[in-house]
Short mmCIF file of C-alpha atoms and ligand atoms in Angstrom, two decimals:
data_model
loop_
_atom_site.label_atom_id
_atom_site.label_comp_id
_atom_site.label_asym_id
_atom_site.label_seq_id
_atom_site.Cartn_x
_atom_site.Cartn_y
_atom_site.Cartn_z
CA UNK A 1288 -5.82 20.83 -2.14
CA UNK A 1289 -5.76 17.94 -0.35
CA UNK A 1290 -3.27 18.99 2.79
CA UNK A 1291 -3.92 22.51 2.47
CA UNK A 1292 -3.33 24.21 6.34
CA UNK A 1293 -1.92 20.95 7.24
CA UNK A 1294 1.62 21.43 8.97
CA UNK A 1295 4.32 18.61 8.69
CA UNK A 1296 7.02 18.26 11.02
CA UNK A 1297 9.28 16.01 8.81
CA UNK A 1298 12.38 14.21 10.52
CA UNK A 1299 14.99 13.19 8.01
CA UNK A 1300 17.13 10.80 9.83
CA UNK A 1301 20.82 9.26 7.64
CA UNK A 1302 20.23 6.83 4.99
CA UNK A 1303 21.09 7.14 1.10
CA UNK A 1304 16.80 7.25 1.05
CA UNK A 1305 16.90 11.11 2.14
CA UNK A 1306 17.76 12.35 -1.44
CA UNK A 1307 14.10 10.39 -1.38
CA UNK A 1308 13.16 12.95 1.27
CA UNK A 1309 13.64 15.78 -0.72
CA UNK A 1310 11.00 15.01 -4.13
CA UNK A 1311 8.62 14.47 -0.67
CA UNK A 1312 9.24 17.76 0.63
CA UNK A 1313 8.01 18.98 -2.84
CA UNK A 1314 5.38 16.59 -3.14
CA UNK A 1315 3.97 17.63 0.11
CA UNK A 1316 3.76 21.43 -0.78
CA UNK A 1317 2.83 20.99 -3.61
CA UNK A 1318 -0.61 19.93 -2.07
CA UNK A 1319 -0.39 22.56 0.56
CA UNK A 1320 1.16 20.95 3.63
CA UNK A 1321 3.93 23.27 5.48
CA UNK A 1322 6.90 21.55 5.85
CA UNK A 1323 9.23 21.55 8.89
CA UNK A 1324 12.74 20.34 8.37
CA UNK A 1325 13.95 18.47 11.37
CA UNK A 1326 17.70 16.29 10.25
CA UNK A 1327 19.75 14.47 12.18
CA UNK A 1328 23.31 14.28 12.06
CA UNK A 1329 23.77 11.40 9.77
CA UNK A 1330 20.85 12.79 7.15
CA UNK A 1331 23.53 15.77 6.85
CA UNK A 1332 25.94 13.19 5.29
CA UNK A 1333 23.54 12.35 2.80
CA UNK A 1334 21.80 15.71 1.77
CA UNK A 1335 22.71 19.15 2.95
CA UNK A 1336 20.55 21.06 5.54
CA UNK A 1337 20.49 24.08 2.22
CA UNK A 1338 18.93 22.33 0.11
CA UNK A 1339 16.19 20.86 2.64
CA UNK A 1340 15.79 24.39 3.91
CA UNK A 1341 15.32 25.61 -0.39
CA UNK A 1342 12.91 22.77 -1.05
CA UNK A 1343 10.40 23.28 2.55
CA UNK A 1344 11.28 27.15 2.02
CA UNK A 1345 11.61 26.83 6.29
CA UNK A 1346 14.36 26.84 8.40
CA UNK A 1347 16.06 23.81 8.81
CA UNK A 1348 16.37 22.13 12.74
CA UNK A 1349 19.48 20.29 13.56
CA UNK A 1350 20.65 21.46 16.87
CA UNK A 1351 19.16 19.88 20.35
CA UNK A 1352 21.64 22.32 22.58
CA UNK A 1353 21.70 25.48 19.72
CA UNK A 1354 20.67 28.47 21.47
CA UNK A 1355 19.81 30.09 17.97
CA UNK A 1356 16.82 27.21 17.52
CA UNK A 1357 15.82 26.99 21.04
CA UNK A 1358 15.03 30.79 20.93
CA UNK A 1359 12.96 30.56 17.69
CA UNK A 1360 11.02 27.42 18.42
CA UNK A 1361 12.10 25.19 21.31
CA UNK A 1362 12.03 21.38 20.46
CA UNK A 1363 8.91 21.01 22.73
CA UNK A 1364 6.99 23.45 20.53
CA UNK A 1365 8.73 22.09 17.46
CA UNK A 1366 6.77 18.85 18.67
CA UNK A 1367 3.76 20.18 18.83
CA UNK A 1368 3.40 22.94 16.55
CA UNK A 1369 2.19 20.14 14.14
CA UNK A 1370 -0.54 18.30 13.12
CA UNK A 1371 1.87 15.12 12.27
CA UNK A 1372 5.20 14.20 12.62
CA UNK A 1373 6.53 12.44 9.75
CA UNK A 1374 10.06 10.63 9.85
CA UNK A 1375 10.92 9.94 6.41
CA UNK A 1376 13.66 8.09 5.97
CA UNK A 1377 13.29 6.11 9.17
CA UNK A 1378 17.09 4.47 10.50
CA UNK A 1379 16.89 1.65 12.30
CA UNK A 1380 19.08 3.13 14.77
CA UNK A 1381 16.03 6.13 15.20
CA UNK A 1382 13.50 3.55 15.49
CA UNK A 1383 15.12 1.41 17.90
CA UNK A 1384 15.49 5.30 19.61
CA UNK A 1385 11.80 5.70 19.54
CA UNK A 1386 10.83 2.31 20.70
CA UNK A 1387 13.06 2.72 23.89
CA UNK A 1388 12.45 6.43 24.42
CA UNK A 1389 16.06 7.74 23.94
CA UNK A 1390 16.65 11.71 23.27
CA UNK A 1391 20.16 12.43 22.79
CA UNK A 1392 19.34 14.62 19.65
CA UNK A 1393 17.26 16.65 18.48
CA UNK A 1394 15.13 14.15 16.29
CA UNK A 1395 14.47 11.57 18.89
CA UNK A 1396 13.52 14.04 21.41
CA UNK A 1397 10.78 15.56 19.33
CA UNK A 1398 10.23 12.24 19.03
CA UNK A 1399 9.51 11.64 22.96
CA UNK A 1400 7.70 14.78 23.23
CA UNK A 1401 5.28 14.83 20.50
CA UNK A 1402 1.86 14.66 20.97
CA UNK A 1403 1.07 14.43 17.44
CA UNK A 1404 0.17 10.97 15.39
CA UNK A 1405 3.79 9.99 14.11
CA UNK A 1406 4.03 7.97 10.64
CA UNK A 1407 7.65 6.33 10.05
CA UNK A 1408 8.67 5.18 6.53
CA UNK A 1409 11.47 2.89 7.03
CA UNK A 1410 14.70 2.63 4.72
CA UNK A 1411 17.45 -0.49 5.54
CA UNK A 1412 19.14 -2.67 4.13
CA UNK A 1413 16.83 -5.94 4.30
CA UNK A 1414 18.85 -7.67 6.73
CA UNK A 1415 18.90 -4.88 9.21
CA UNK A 1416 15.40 -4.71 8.62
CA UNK A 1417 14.42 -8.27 9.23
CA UNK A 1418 16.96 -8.19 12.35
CA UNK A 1419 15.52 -9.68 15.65
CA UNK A 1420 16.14 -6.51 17.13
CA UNK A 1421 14.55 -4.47 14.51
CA UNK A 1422 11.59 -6.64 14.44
CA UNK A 1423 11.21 -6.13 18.45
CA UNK A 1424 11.44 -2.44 17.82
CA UNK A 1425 8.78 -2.22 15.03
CA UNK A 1426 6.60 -4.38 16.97
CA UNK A 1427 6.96 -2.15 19.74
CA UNK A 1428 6.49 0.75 17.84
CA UNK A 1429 3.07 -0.37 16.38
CA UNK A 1430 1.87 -1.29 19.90
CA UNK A 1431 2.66 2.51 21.26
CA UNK A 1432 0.16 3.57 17.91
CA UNK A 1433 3.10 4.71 16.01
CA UNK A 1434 2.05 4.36 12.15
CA UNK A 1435 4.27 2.41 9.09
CA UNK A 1436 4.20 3.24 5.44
CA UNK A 1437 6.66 0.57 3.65
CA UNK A 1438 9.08 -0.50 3.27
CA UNK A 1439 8.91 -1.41 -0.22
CA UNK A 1440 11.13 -4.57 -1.76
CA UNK A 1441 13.40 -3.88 -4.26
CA UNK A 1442 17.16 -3.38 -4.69
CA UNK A 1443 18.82 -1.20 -2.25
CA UNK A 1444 20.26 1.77 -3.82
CA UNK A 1445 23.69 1.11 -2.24
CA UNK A 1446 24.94 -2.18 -2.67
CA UNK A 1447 22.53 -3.98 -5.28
CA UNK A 1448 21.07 -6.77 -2.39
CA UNK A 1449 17.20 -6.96 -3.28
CA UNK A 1450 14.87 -7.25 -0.58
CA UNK A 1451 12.35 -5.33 1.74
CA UNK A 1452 13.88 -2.17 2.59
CA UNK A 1453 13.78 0.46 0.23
CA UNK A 1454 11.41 3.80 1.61
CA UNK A 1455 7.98 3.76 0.08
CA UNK A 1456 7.92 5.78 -2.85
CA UNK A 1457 7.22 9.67 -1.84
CA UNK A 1458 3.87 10.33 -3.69
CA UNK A 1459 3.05 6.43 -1.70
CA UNK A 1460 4.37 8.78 1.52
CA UNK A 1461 1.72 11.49 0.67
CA UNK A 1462 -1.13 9.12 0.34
CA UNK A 1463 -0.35 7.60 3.46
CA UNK A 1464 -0.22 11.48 5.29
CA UNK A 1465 -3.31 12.30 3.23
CA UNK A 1466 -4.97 9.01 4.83
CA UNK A 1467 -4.04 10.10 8.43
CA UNK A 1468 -4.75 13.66 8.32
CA UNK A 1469 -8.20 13.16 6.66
CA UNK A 1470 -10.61 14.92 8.94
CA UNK A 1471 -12.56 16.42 6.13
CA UNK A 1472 -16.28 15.63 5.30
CA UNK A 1473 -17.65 12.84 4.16
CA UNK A 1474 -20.36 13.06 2.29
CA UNK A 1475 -20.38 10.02 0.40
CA UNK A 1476 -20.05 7.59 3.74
CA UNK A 1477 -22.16 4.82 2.92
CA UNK A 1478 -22.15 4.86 -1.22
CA UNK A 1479 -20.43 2.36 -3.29
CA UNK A 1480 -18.40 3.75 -6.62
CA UNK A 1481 -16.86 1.77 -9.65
CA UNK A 1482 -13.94 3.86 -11.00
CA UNK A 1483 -12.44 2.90 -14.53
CA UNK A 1484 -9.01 3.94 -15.08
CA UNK A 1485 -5.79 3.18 -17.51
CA UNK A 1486 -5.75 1.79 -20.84
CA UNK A 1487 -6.35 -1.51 -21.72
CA UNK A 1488 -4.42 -4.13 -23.57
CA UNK A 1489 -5.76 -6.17 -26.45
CA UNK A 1490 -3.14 -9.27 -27.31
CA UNK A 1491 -2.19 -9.43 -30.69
CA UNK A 1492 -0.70 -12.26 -29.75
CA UNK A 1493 1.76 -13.67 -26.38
CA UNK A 1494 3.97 -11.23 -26.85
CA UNK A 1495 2.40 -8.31 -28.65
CA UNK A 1496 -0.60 -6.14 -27.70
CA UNK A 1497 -2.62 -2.79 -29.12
CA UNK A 1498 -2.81 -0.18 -26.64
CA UNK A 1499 -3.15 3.44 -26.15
CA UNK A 1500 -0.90 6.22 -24.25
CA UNK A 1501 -3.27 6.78 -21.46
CA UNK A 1502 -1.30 6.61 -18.08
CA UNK A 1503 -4.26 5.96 -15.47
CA UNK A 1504 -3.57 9.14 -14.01
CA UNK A 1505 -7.10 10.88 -13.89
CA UNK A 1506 -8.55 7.79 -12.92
CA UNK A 1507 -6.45 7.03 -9.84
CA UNK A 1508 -6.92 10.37 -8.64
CA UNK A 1509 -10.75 10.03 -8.90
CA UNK A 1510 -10.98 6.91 -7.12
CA UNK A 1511 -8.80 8.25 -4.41
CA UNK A 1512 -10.78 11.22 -4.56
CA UNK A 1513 -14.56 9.50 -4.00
CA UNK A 1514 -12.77 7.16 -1.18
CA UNK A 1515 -11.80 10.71 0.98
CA UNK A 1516 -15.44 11.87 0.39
CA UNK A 1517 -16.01 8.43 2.28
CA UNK A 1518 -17.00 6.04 -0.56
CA UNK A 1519 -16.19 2.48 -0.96
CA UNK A 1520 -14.73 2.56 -4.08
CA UNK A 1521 -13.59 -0.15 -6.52
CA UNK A 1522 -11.11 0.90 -9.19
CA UNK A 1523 -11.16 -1.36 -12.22
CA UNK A 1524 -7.61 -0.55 -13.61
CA UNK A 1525 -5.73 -1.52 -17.13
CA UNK A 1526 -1.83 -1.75 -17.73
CA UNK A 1527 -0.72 1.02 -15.69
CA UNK A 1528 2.98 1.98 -14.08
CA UNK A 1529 1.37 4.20 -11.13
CA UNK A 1530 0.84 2.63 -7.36
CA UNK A 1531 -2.86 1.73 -6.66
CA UNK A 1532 -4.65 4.61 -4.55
CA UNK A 1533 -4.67 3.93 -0.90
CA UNK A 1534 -8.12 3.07 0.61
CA UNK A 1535 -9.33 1.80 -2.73
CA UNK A 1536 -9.83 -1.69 -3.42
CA UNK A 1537 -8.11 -2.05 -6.64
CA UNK A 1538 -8.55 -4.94 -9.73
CA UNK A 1539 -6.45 -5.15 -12.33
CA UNK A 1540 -7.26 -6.13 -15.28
CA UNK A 1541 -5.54 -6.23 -19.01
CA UNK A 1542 -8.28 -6.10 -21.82
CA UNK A 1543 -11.57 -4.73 -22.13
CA UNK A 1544 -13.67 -7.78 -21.93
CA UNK A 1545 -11.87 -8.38 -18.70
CA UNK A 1546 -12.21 -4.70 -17.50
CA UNK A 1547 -16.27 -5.06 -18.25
CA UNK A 1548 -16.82 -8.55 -16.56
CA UNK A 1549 -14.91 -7.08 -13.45
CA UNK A 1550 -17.33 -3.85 -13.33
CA UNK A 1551 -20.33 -5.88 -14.00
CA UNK A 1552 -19.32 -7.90 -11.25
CA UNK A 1553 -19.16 -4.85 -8.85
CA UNK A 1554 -23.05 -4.05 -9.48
CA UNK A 1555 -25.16 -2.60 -7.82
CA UNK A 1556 -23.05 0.65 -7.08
CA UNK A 1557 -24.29 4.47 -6.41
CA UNK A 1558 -21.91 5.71 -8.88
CA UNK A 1559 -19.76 4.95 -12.01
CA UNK A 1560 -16.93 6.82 -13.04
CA UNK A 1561 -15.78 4.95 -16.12
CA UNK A 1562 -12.58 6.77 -17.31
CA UNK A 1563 -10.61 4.41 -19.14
CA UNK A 1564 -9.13 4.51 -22.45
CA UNK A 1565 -11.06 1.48 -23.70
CA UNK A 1566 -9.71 0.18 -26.64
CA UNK A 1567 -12.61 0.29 -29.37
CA UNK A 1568 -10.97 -2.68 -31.12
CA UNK A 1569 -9.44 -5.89 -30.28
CA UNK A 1570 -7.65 -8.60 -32.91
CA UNK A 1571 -10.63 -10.84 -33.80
CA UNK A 1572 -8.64 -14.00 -33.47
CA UNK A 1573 -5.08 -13.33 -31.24
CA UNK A 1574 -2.65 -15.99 -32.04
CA UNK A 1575 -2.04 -18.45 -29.15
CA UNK A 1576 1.34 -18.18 -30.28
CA UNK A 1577 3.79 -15.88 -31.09
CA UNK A 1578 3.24 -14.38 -34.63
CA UNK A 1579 6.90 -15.64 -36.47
CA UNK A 1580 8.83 -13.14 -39.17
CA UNK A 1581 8.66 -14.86 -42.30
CA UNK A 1582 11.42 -14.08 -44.44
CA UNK A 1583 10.20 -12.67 -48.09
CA UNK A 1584 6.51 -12.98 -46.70
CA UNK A 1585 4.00 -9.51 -46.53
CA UNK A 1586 3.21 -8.99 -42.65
CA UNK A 1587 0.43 -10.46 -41.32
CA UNK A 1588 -2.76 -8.66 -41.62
CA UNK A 1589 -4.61 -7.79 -38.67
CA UNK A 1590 -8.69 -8.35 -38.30
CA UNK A 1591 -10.34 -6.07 -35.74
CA UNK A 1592 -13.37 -6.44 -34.02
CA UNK A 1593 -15.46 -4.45 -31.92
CA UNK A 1594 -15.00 -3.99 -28.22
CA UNK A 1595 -17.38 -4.08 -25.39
CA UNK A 1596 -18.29 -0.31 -24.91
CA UNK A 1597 -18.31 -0.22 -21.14
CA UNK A 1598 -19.72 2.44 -20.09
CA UNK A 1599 -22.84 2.42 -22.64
CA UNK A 1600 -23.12 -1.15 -20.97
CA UNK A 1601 -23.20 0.21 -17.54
CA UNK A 1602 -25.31 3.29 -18.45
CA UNK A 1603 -28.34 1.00 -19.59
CA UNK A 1604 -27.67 -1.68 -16.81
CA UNK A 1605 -31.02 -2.91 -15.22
CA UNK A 1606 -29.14 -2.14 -12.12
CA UNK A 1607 -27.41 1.50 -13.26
CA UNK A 1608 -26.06 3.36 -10.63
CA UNK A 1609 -27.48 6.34 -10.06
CA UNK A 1610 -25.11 8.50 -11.27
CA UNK A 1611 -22.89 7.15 -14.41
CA UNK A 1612 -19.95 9.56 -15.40
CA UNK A 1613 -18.03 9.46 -18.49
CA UNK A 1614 -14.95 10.35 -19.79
CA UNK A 1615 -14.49 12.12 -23.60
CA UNK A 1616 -11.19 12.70 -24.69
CA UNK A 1617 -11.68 14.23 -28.19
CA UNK A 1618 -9.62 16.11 -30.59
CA UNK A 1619 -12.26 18.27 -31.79
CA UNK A 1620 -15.13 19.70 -31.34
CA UNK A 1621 -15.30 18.45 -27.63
CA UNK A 1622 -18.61 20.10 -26.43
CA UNK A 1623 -20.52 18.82 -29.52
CA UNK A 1624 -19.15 15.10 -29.27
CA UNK A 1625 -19.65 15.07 -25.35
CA UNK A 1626 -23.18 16.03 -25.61
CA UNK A 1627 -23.67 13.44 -28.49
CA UNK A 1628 -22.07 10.78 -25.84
CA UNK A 1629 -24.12 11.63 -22.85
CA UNK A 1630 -27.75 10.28 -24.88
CA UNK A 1631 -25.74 7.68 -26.26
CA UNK A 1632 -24.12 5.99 -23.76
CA UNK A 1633 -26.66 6.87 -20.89
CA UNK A 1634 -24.54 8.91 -18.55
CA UNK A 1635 -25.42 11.91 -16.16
CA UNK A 1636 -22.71 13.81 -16.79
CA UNK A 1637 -19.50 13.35 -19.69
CA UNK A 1638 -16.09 15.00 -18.55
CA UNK A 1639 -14.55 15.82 -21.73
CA UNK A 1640 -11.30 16.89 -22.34
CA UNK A 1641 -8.90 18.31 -25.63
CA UNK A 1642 -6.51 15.29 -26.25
CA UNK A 1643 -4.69 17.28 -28.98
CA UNK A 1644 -1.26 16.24 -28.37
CA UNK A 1645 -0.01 20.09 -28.12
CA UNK A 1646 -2.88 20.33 -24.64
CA UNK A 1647 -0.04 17.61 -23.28
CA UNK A 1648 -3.20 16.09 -21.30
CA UNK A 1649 -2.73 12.65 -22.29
CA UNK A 1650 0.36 10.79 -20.27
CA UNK A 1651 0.52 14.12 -17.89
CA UNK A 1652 -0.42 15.55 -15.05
CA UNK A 1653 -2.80 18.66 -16.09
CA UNK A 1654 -6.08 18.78 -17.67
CA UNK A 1655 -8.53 20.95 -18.30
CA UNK A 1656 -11.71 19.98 -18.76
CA UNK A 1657 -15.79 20.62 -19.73
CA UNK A 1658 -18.62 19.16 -17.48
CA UNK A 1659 -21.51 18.29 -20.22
CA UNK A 1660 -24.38 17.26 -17.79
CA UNK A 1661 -28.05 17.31 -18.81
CA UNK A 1662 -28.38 20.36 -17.45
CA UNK A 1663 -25.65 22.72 -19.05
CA UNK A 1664 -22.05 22.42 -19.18
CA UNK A 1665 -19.33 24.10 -17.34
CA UNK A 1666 -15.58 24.99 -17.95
CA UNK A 1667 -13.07 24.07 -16.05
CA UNK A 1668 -9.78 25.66 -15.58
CA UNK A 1669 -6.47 24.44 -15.83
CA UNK A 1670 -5.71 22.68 -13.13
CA UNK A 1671 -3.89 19.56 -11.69
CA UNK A 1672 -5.28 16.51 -12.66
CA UNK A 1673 -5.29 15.79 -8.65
CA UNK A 1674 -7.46 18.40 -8.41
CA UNK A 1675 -9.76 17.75 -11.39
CA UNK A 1676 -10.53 14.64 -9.01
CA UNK A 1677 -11.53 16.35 -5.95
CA UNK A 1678 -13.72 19.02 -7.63
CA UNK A 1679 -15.56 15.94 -9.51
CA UNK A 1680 -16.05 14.14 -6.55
CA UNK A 1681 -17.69 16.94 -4.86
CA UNK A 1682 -19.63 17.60 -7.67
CA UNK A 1683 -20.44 14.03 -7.91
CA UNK A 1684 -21.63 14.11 -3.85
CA UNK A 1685 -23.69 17.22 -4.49
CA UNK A 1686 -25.63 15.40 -7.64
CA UNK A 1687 -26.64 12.09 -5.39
CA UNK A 1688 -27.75 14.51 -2.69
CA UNK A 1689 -29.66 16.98 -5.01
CA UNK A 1690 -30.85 13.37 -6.60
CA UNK A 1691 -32.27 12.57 -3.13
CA UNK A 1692 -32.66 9.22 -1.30
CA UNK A 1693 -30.22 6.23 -1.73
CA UNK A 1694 -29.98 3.97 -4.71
O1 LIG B 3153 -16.75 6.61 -27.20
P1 LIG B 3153 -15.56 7.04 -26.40
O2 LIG B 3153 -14.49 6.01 -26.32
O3 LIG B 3153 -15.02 8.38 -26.78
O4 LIG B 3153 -16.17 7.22 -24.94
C1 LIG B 3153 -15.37 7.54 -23.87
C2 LIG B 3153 -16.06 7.12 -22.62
O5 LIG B 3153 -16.59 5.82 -22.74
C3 LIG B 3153 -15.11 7.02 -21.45
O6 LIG B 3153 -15.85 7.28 -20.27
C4 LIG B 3153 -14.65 5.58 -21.53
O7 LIG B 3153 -14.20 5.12 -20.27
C5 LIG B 3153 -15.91 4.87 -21.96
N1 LIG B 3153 -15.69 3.69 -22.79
C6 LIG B 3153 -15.97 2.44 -22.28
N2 LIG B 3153 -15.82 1.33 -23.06
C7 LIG B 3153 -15.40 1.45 -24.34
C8 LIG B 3153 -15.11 2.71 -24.86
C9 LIG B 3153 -15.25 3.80 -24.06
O8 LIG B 3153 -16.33 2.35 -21.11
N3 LIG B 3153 -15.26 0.37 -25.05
#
C-alpha cells in the first residue's frame, strides 16, 4: 500500500469542508497511513471530535492547556511524531495564523513547532479566498515551503456562490500526500510509459454516442502507479468522471481514432500499458446533425465499422516499446482468450480479468486478475484495483530490467 508506515498528523480546522475531512481520514487508512486527529475549536462546530476519533481509530487532540493530552503526547511531540502534517480543511483565519506564526491553540502551535513538510488544502468562500490579505498570507506561506493542494472551483456548499474555494476532493488530498511522502524506489527513473485508460466514445451523431461501462479506474491507477516507480508517463484517457493522476501528463481524448493518433504520437516509449475499453465499432457515417424522431417512421438503422485496434497497432509498431501490456476483460474462458491475444496483438504480457457482471469488476474498485506472459501465467488475488497497479508496475520494472539495457 501506497502510505503504509506513513503517520499523518491531520489538523481539521472549522469550515462546512470538514465533513470532507472525514471520507479523507478513511481514504488515508485505507492505504495504510496512521491518522492523528488534531481539531480546532471551530472544526468541533462542524463535525464532532467522536466521530473523527471512530474514523482515525486515535485519540482525538483539541486541548493546547489539557493536562490529560499534554501527559499522553505533548503538542511538541504531537509535531513531530509525524512524517507530515496535513491541515485539511485549511481556514483562512489558520492560514493567516501560520503565515504570521501565531499559537493560541493547539492547531497553530503544532503548526509553529513542526518540523515536518506541512501540505494545506484550503476551503473559503471565493471572496475570502481571493482577499488581499489572504493572497499575502498564501504567498507567504509558499515562500516558508509550506505546500497547497486546491482549492478547487465550484459552488460553495453553503451559500450556492461558485468560485475557487471548495477543498480539493479527498482521494485529490491523498494523491497529493502520496506525492510528498514518496521516498520509495524508483526503478523506472529514466523510462517513458503510454498508459490507455477509460472507454471511448464513438458519435452516433452531436448528441448521441456508443460507449461502454468502463470507468478508467484500473488505468488511472496504473499510470499513477509507473509515475511513483519514477516513469514519465503519458495517460491517453477516454470519457471518464475520475480526476487525472497527479504526476502524469494526461490527454484526453473521446473516440478511438483519436485515442490511437494521440499514442502514436507519444512513440518511442519503454512501455505500453494499453487498458482501455476500446470500442471495436464505430457508426460508419455519424450524422453531422442530430438524428430527428420521425413520427410513423422505423428508427434509423445503424452501420458499424471497424475500429482501430490499438494495441495490436502498437504491438507491431516499427518503434514498439519494449514491453507492450494488454488488458482482456472476458466473460469466459479468460486464460484461453488471453493467451490467444498475447500472439495476436503482439504484447509481452495480457492482464486479463472475469468481466461477468456478478465479479462487479467493471465500474468498481476490485479486480482480480491473471498475468498471461510468454512465460506462464500467474493468479492474482483479490485485491484493490489500486493495488493491482502497484504490483503491475513492479512487475513491469522487473521485466525491463530482466530484459536488460534501455530501449
Ligand atoms: O480484443 P480486446 O478488445 O479484448 O483486447 C483488449 C486489449 O486490447 C486491451 O488491452 C485494450 O486496451 C486493447 N484494445 C485496443 N484497441 C482496440 C481494442 C482493444 O487497444 N480497438
Amino acid at each position: 500500500m501506497m502510505l503504509s508506515g506513513k503517520r499523518i498528523l491531520l489538523i481539521i480546522s472549522g469550515g462546512i469542508a470538514a465533513y470532507k475531512s472525514l471520507d479523507l481520514i478513511r481514504r488515508l487508512r485505507e492505504r495504510g497511513a496512521a491518522v492523528r486527529p488534531v481539531m480546532t475549536a471551530g472544526a468541533q462546530q462542524f463535525v464532532t471530535p467522536l466521530a473523527v476519533g471512530a474514523l482515525a481509530a486515535d485519540h482525538v487532540f483539541t486541548e493546547i492547556f489539557s493536562r490529560e493530552d499534554e501527559q499522553d503526547v505533548g503538542h511538541i511531540r504531537l509535531a513531530r511524531d509525524c512524517d507530515l502534517v496535513l491541515v485539511a480543511p485549511a481556514t483562512a483565519d489558520l492560514m493567516a495564523k501560520m503565515a504570521n506564526g501565531l499559537a493560541d491553540d493547539l492547531a497553530s502551535t503544532v503548526l509553529l513547532a513542526t518540523d515536518r513538510p506541512v501540505l494545506v488544502a484550503p476551503a473559503m468562500n471565493p471572496v475570502m479566498w481571493s482577499a488581499a490579505a489572504t493572497r499575502r498570507n498564501v504567498e507567504q506561506l509558499k515562500a516558508d515551503g509550506i505546500r497547497f493542494i486546491g482549492p478547487a472551483a465550484g459552488e460553495m456548499a453553503e451559500s450556492g456562490e461558485a468560485g475557487v474555494g471548495r477543498m480539493a476532493e479527498p482521494l485529490d488530498i491523498v494523491a497529493s500526500v502520496e506525492r510528498l511522502l514518496d521516498n520509495g524506489p524508483k526503478p523506472l527513473a529514466g523510462r517513458t510509459a503510454i498508459v490507455t485508460s477509460g472507454p471511448t466514445h464513438e458519435p452516433i451523431d452531436p448528441v448521441r454516442y456508443i460507449a461502454n461501462r468502463s470507468s478508467g479506474r484500473q488505468g488511472h491507477a496504473i499510470a499513477a502507479a509507473l509515475a511513483a516507480l519514477g516513469a514519465d508517463v503519458t495517460l491517453v484517457s477516454g470519457p471518464v468522471t475520475i480526476p487525472d493522476p497527479a504526476g502524469v501528463t494526461t490527454i484526453h481524448v473521446e473516440r478511438a481514432e483519436e485515442m490511437r493518433d494521440a499514442v502514436i504520437s507519444r512513440l518511442p516509449a519503454d512501455i505500453a500499458v494499453m487498458v482501455a475499453a476500446v470500442a471495436d465499432w464505430r457508426v460508419a457515417a455519424a450524422s453531422g446533425q442530430k438524428i430527428k424522431k420521425q413520427p410513423g417512421e422505423a428508427p434509423p438503422p445503424l452501420m458499424l465499422t471497424e475500429n482501430p485496434d490499438i494495441l495490436k497497432t502498437v504491438g507491431h509498431h516499427g518503434q514498439r516499446p519494449r514491453l507492450v501490456v494488454g488488458f482482456a476483460a472476458e466473460t469466459q474462458s479468460v486464460e484461453e482468450n488471453g493467451r490467444a491475444k498475447l500472439t495476436r496483438k503482439g504484447a509481452d504480457m495480457i492482464v486479463a480479468n472475469d468481466v461477468s457482471p456478478e465479479t462487479g469488476i467493471m465500474g468498481g474498485t476490485r479486480n482480480r486478475v491473471k498475468i498471461i506472459a510468454r512465460d506462464g501465467v500467474s493468479d492474482w488475488p483479490d485485491m484493490g484495483k489500486d493495488e493491482v497497479a502497484e504490483k503491475l508496475a513492479l512487475l513491469i520494472a522487473e521485466k525491463l530490467k530482466a530484459t536488460g539495457g534501455k530501449a
